């Protein structure tokens, strides 16, 4: 059971997209909970495409410009310094405690 997954949609301007740097975020939803990948990948694909509150739902017109990726996260490690990670390379899971 893979615990952590994210489904990300990106959109490229018309006529571009071969270079990932040309693509803009269009939706992204994931989870850190233990759920079956087989059972929940369709759900997270749907949610990231149509229910990410930061974006309007993906439209049929956008389909030719869309790119979808699934990130499966593993091998988490603790860090000693809160700045000991790189944007675009590492994911970060934060935990807060209430006393």
XYZ file of C-alpha atoms in Angstrom:
99
model
C 0.000 0.000 0.000
C 1.656 3.238 -1.141
C 0.722 5.809 1.404
C 1.438 9.139 -0.219
C 0.379 10.280 -3.653
C -0.334 13.500 -5.506
C -2.075 13.991 -8.845
C -0.934 17.124 -10.647
C -2.404 18.730 -13.760
C -0.399 21.287 -15.719
C -1.394 23.266 -18.788
C 0.814 24.558 -21.583
C 0.190 27.571 -23.810
C -1.118 26.597 -27.283
C 1.690 25.225 -29.436
C 4.040 24.731 -26.474
C 4.412 22.127 -23.775
C 7.360 19.986 -24.813
C 9.412 21.791 -22.189
C 7.935 21.228 -18.704
C 9.113 24.726 -17.778
C 6.454 26.126 -20.152
C 3.616 24.475 -18.204
C 1.577 26.154 -15.466
C -0.076 24.446 -12.529
C -3.742 23.704 -13.259
C -4.656 21.505 -10.290
C -3.009 19.334 -7.651
C -4.442 17.226 -4.849
C -2.839 14.528 -2.774
C -2.929 12.654 0.460
C -0.600 11.326 3.128
C -3.163 8.821 4.416
C -2.934 5.072 4.004
C -5.338 4.308 1.188
C -5.228 1.862 -1.681
C -3.640 3.427 -4.754
C -5.793 1.256 -7.013
C -9.006 2.400 -5.342
C -8.149 6.059 -4.816
C -6.113 7.148 -7.839
C -9.269 7.757 -9.923
C -10.747 9.783 -7.047
C -7.688 12.007 -6.647
C -7.439 12.443 -10.426
C -11.030 13.675 -10.461
C -10.651 15.922 -7.413
C -7.464 17.544 -8.734
C -9.084 18.210 -12.116
C -12.481 19.482 -10.960
C -12.399 20.370 -7.253
C -9.072 22.091 -6.522
C -10.417 25.293 -4.960
C -7.567 27.352 -6.396
C -8.770 26.797 -9.980
C -11.956 26.536 -11.991
C -12.750 22.980 -13.151
C -10.788 21.706 -16.145
C -12.726 22.094 -19.396
C -12.956 19.924 -22.489
C -11.367 22.742 -24.496
C -8.209 22.543 -22.345
C -7.614 18.799 -22.861
C -5.118 19.112 -25.758
C -2.928 21.366 -23.607
C -3.031 19.312 -20.379
C -0.357 17.141 -18.813
C -1.073 14.910 -15.839
C 1.471 13.395 -13.463
C 1.157 11.131 -10.455
C 3.789 11.486 -7.736
C 4.257 8.568 -5.379
C 6.173 9.650 -2.294
C 8.357 7.307 -0.294
C 11.523 7.138 1.805
C 10.647 9.938 4.209
C 13.431 11.037 6.495
C 13.622 13.361 9.461
C 15.555 16.585 9.158
C 17.636 18.412 11.741
C 17.174 21.863 10.246
C 13.772 23.170 9.014
C 15.530 24.619 5.948
C 17.151 21.276 5.032
C 15.113 20.662 1.849
C 14.864 21.980 -1.706
C 11.739 23.238 -3.468
C 11.105 21.112 -6.540
C 13.189 18.224 -5.233
C 11.787 17.324 -1.848
C 8.290 17.138 -0.468
C 7.651 18.235 3.068
C 5.243 16.840 5.623
C 4.609 18.994 8.647
C 3.020 17.842 11.866
C 1.598 20.155 14.485
C 0.780 19.227 18.030
C -1.695 20.866 20.365
C -0.923 20.890 24.057
